[in-house]
XYZ file of C-alpha atoms in Angstrom:
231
model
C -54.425 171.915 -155.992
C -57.276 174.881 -155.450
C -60.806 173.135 -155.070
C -61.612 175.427 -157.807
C -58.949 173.650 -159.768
C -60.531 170.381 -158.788
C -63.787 171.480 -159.994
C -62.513 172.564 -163.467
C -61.320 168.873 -163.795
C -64.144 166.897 -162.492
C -66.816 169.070 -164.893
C -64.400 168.389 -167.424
C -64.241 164.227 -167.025
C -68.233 164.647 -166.624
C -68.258 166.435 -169.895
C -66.034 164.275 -171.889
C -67.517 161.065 -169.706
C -70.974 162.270 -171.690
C -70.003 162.842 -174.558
C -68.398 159.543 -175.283
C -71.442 157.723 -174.322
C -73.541 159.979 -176.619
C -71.300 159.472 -179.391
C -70.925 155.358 -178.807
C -74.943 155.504 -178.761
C -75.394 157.782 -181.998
C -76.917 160.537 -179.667
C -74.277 163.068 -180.523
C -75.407 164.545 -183.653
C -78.799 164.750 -182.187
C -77.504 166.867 -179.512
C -76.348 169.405 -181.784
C -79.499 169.673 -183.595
C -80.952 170.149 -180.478
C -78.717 172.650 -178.961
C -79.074 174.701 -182.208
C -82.146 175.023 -182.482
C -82.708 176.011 -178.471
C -79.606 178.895 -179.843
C -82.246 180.049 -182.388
C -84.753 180.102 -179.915
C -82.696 182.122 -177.583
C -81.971 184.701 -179.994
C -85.331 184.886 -180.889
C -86.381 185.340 -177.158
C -83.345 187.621 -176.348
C -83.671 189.840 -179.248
C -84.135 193.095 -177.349
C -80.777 192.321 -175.161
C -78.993 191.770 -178.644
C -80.239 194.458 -180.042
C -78.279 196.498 -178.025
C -74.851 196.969 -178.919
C -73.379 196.845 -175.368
C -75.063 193.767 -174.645
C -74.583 191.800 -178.112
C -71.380 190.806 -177.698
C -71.997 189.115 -174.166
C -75.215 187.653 -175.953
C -73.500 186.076 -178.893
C -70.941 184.635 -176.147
C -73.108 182.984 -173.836
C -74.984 181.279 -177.199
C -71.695 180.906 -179.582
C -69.103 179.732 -176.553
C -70.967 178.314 -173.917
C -73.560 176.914 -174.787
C -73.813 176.219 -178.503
C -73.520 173.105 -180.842
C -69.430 174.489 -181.564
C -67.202 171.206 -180.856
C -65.365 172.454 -177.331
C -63.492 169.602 -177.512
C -60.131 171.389 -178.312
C -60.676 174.460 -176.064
C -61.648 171.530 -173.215
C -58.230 169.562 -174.120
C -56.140 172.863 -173.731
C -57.607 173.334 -170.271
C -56.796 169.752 -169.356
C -53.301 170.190 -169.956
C -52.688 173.509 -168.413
C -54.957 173.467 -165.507
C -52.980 172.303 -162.659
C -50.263 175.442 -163.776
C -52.942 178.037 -163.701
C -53.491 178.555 -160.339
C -50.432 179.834 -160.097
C -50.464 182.606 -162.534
C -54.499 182.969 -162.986
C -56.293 185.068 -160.207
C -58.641 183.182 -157.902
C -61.979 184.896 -159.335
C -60.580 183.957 -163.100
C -60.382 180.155 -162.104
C -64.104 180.551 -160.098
C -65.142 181.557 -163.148
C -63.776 178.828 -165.479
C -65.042 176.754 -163.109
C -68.829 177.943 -162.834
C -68.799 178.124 -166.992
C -67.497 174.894 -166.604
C -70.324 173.646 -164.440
C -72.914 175.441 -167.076
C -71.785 173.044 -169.715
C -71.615 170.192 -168.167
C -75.551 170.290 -166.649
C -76.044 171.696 -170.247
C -74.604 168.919 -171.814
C -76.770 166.893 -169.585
C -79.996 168.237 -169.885
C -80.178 167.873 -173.726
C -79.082 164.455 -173.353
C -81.778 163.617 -171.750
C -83.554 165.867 -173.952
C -82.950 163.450 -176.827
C -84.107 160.700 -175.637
C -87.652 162.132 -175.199
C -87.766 163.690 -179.034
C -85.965 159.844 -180.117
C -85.404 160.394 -183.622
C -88.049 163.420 -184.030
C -86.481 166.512 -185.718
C -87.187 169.651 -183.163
C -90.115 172.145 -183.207
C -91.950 173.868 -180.841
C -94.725 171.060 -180.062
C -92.308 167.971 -179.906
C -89.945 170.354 -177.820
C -92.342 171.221 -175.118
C -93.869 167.905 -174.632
C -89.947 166.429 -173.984
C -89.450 169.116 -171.845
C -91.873 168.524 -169.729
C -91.392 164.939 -170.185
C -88.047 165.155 -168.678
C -89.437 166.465 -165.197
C -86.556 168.114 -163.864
C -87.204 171.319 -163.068
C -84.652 171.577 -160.106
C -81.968 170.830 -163.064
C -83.951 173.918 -165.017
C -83.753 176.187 -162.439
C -80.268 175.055 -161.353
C -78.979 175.862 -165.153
C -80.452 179.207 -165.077
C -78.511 179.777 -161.525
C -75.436 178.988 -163.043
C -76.074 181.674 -165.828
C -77.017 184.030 -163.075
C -73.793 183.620 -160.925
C -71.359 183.252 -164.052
C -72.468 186.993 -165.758
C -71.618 187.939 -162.449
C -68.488 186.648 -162.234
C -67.556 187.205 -165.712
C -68.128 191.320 -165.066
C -66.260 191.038 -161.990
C -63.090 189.347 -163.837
C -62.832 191.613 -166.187
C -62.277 194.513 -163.566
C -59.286 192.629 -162.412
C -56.383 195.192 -162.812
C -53.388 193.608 -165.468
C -56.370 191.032 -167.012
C -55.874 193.354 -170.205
C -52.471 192.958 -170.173
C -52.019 189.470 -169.155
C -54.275 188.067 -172.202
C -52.275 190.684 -174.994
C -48.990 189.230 -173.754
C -50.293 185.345 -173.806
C -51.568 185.329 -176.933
C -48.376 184.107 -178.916
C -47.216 181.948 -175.813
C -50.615 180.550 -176.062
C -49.802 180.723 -180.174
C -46.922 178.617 -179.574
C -48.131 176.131 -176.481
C -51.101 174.834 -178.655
C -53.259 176.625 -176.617
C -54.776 178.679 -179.445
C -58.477 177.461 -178.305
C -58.497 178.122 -174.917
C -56.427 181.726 -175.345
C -59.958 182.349 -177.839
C -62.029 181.363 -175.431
C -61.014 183.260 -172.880
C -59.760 186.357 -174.714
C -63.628 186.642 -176.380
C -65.060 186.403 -173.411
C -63.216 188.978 -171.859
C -64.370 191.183 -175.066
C -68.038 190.502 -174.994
C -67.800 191.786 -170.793
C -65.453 194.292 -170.911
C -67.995 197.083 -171.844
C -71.302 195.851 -170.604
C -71.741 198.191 -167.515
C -73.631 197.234 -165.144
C -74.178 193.739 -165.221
C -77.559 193.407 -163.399
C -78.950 195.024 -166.416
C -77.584 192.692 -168.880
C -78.085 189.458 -166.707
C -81.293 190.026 -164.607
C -83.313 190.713 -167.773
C -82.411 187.167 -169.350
C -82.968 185.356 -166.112
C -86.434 186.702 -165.199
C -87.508 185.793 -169.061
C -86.336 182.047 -168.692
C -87.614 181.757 -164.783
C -91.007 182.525 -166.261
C -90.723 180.402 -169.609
C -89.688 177.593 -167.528
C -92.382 177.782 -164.969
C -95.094 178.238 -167.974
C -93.561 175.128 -169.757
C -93.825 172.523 -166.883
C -97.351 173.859 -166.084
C -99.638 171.029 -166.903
C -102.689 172.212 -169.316
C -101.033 175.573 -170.409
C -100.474 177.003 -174.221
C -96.928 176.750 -175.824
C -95.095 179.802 -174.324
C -92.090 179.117 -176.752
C -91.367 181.214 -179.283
C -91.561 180.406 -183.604
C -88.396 178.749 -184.686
């Protein structure tokens, strides 16, 4: 087994290790609410990136497919069962990059919960939002999660450049059809879509991280004015 292969399965327990505790504790629901409205906000605070039609589709992937309140749960049971067979018909950078999406979700995953247990039973705005954030006092998690976004554009651009990818997905897709694997052939299919045509990547990527770096260092400064957008 590939330690990349290893990786896909241990973010994959932590994921589903969360989520059962949030949903034993009645946090679960409060997660989504919370990881939709932190999608509006990114839209809000992206909207010049998604504006542009070479970049929307890589925009509206990041917030639809890896990030949003969706239910995963059947794209994340398709790669359970199929993940110890990949290696040997996925290319190396393709399973790097499962994994490092992989990653993404899970600290995610685990920075809202702790999210929600700052707001309690609070509905989300841009006060109570700020003072849980900073609450939560984990910036290295913060900058760690905007890393991860960093490093998986990356690798997403580079995948995609992978001579046969094309191919490889158009043939799969009824195999997939047919295996159950309908989720996970989505997943990866769309985000092979949103990438293919985004050009340089820096341009697309760098952009986004700069403007959360800076929102996040504003936001844990003590005494300073809400930098978060209206939602």
């Amino acid at each position: 087994m590939s330690e990349h292969t290893k990786q896909i399965i241990r973010h994959l327990h932590g994921v589903k290790t969360m989520q059962d505790i949030a949903q034993k504790g009645g946090w679960l629901q409060r997660i989504r609410r919370l990881q939709a409205w932190q999608c509006q906000r990114l839209m809000i605070s992206h909207q010049t990136s998604y504006a542009n039609e070479k970049f929307k589709p890589a925009i509206t992937f990041f917030v639809n497919e890896l990030y949003g309140p969706k239910d995963f749960s059947q794209r994340d049971k398709d790669i359970a069962r199929v993940v110890n067979k990949m290696s040997t018909v996925v290319p190396d950078k393709a399973l790097q990059t499962l994994a490092t999406a992989l990653q993404l979700y899970e600290l995610s995953f685990e920075l809202d919960f702790e999210m929600v247990k700052k707001l309690s039973d609070q509905d989300v705005n841009r006060a109570r939002y700020l003072e849980a954030y900073r609450a939560c006092n984990n910036s290295h998690g913060r900058q760690q999660q905007i890393y991860l976004i960093e490093v998986l554009g990356k690798h997403l651009a580079e995948v995609v450049k992978i001579r046969g990818i094309s191919a490889l997905l158009l043939l799969s897709r009824k195999p997939a059809k047919y295996a159950g694997l309908d989720a996970l052939h989505t997943f990866v299919s769309d985000g092979f879509k949103a990438f293919k045509g985004i050009g340089k990547v820096e341009d697309f990527i760098l952009p986004i991280v700069y403007h959360e770096q800076r929102l996040m260092k504003l936001m844990f400064a003590p005494n300073q004015p809400n930098p978060l957008p209206d939602v």
